[in-house]
mmCIF file of C-alpha atoms in Angstrom:
data_model
loop_
_atom_site.group_PDB
_atom_site.id
_atom_site.type_symbol
_atom_site.label_atom_id
_atom_site.label_comp_id
_atom_site.label_asym_id
_atom_site.label_seq_id
_atom_site.Cartn_x
_atom_site.Cartn_y
_atom_site.Cartn_z
ATOM 1 C CA MET A 1 24.489 0.880 12.501
ATOM 2 C CA SER A 2 23.385 3.139 9.904
ATOM 3 C CA ARG A 3 23.431 2.411 6.271
ATOM 4 C CA PRO A 4 24.794 5.461 3.834
ATOM 5 C CA PRO A 5 22.248 7.015 1.399
ATOM 6 C CA PRO A 6 21.141 5.079 -1.649
ATOM 7 C CA ARG A 7 23.276 5.393 -4.586
ATOM 8 C CA SER A 8 20.379 5.100 -7.050
ATOM 9 C CA LEU A 9 16.704 5.155 -7.142
ATOM 10 C CA GLU A 10 17.002 1.410 -7.667
ATOM 11 C CA GLU A 11 18.275 1.408 -4.557
ATOM 12 C CA PHE A 12 16.249 3.518 -2.786
ATOM 13 C CA PHE A 13 13.119 1.460 -3.488
ATOM 14 C CA TYR A 14 15.124 -2.209 -3.410
ATOM 15 C CA ARG A 15 15.848 -1.189 0.321
ATOM 16 C CA LYS A 16 12.410 0.251 1.045
ATOM 17 C CA LEU A 17 11.261 -3.209 0.103
ATOM 18 C CA MET A 18 13.770 -5.276 1.897
ATOM 19 C CA ASP A 19 12.579 -3.333 4.966
ATOM 20 C CA SER A 20 8.989 -4.107 4.451
ATOM 21 C CA PRO A 21 7.507 -6.411 6.705
ATOM 22 C CA ALA A 22 4.577 -6.725 4.432
ATOM 23 C CA PHE A 23 6.484 -7.773 1.377
ATOM 24 C CA HIS A 24 7.875 -10.535 3.442
ATOM 25 C CA ASN A 25 5.074 -11.684 4.391
ATOM 26 C CA TRP A 26 3.833 -11.891 0.776
ATOM 27 C CA VAL A 27 6.508 -13.891 -0.292
ATOM 28 C CA ARG A 28 5.957 -16.245 3.029
ATOM 29 C CA LYS A 29 2.645 -16.528 1.915
ATOM 30 C CA ILE A 30 3.602 -17.957 -1.822
ATOM 31 C CA HIS A 31 6.210 -20.208 -0.900
ATOM 32 C CA ALA A 32 4.156 -21.954 1.504
ATOM 33 C CA ARG A 33 1.632 -22.425 -1.341
ATOM 34 C CA ILE A 34 3.827 -23.172 -3.691
ATOM 35 C CA ASN A 35 5.501 -26.010 -1.516
ATOM 36 C CA ARG A 36 2.088 -26.998 -0.243
ATOM 37 C CA ILE A 37 2.902 -25.932 3.254
ATOM 38 C CA ASP A 38 0.843 -24.574 5.877
ATOM 39 C CA TYR A 39 1.044 -20.899 5.664
ATOM 40 C CA THR A 40 1.593 -19.393 9.609
ATOM 41 C CA PRO A 41 2.019 -16.023 10.051
ATOM 42 C CA HIS A 42 4.782 -14.171 11.320
ATOM 43 C CA PRO A 43 4.363 -14.011 15.086
ATOM 44 C CA ASP A 44 5.762 -9.861 14.973
ATOM 45 C CA THR A 45 3.112 -9.002 12.129
ATOM 46 C CA LYS A 46 -0.353 -7.212 13.357
ATOM 47 C CA PRO A 47 -3.014 -8.824 12.001
ATOM 48 C CA LYS A 48 -4.582 -6.256 9.393
ATOM 49 C CA ILE A 49 -7.948 -4.368 10.708
ATOM 50 C CA LYS A 50 -10.817 -4.552 9.655
ATOM 51 C CA LEU A 51 -13.460 -2.223 8.936
ATOM 52 C CA ASN A 52 -17.084 -2.622 9.006
ATOM 53 C CA TYR A 53 -18.369 -0.206 6.106
ATOM 54 C CA LEU A 54 -21.955 0.213 7.689
ATOM 55 C CA SER A 55 -20.384 2.227 10.427
ATOM 56 C CA TYR A 56 -17.972 4.257 8.997
ATOM 57 C CA LYS A 57 -18.605 8.140 9.564
ATOM 58 C CA PRO A 58 -17.033 9.928 6.994
ATOM 59 C CA THR A 59 -15.836 13.376 8.355
ATOM 60 C CA THR A 60 -16.036 16.634 6.769
ATOM 61 C CA PHE A 61 -12.601 16.710 6.068
ATOM 62 C CA HIS A 62 -13.042 13.324 4.375
ATOM 63 C CA LYS A 63 -16.175 14.353 2.233
ATOM 64 C CA VAL A 64 -14.535 17.688 0.887
ATOM 65 C CA ASN A 65 -10.832 16.023 -0.150
ATOM 66 C CA ALA A 66 -12.885 13.401 -2.116
ATOM 67 C CA PHE A 67 -15.016 15.870 -4.061
ATOM 68 C CA ARG A 68 -11.662 17.518 -4.506
ATOM 69 C CA VAL A 69 -10.211 14.555 -5.747
ATOM 70 C CA ILE A 70 -13.089 13.742 -7.978
ATOM 71 C CA TRP A 71 -13.712 17.301 -9.041
ATOM 72 C CA ALA A 72 -10.028 17.858 -10.207
ATOM 73 C CA ASP A 73 -10.087 14.175 -12.282
ATOM 74 C CA GLU A 74 -12.782 15.273 -14.297
ATOM 75 C CA MET A 75 -11.676 18.787 -15.077
ATOM 76 C CA LYS A 76 -8.038 16.942 -16.241
ATOM 77 C CA ARG A 77 -10.411 14.523 -18.696
ATOM 78 C CA SER A 78 -12.809 17.222 -19.815
ATOM 79 C CA PHE A 79 -10.399 19.984 -20.654
ATOM 80 C CA ARG A 80 -7.591 17.250 -22.160
ATOM 81 C CA PHE A 81 -6.274 19.218 -25.154
ATOM 82 C CA TRP A 82 -4.297 15.909 -26.709
ATOM 83 C CA SER A 83 -5.945 12.746 -27.947
#
């Protein structure tokens, strides 16, 4: 059953939050901590992938994109005409 489109931005963000498994997992974790009960992850959630930063090899695209982001940020800070 499909839902009608959201009527406001607030409703859109509310729906995104309510549809998010990560949000519900976070709420379950906080609930378990407050009530001092053992936290067991939901069986349907996927475990997070641990990345080994020592074996990470960025591609040329990653390097160029990182340079572009840093350069743009530096230019914004260097040529700011207000405050």
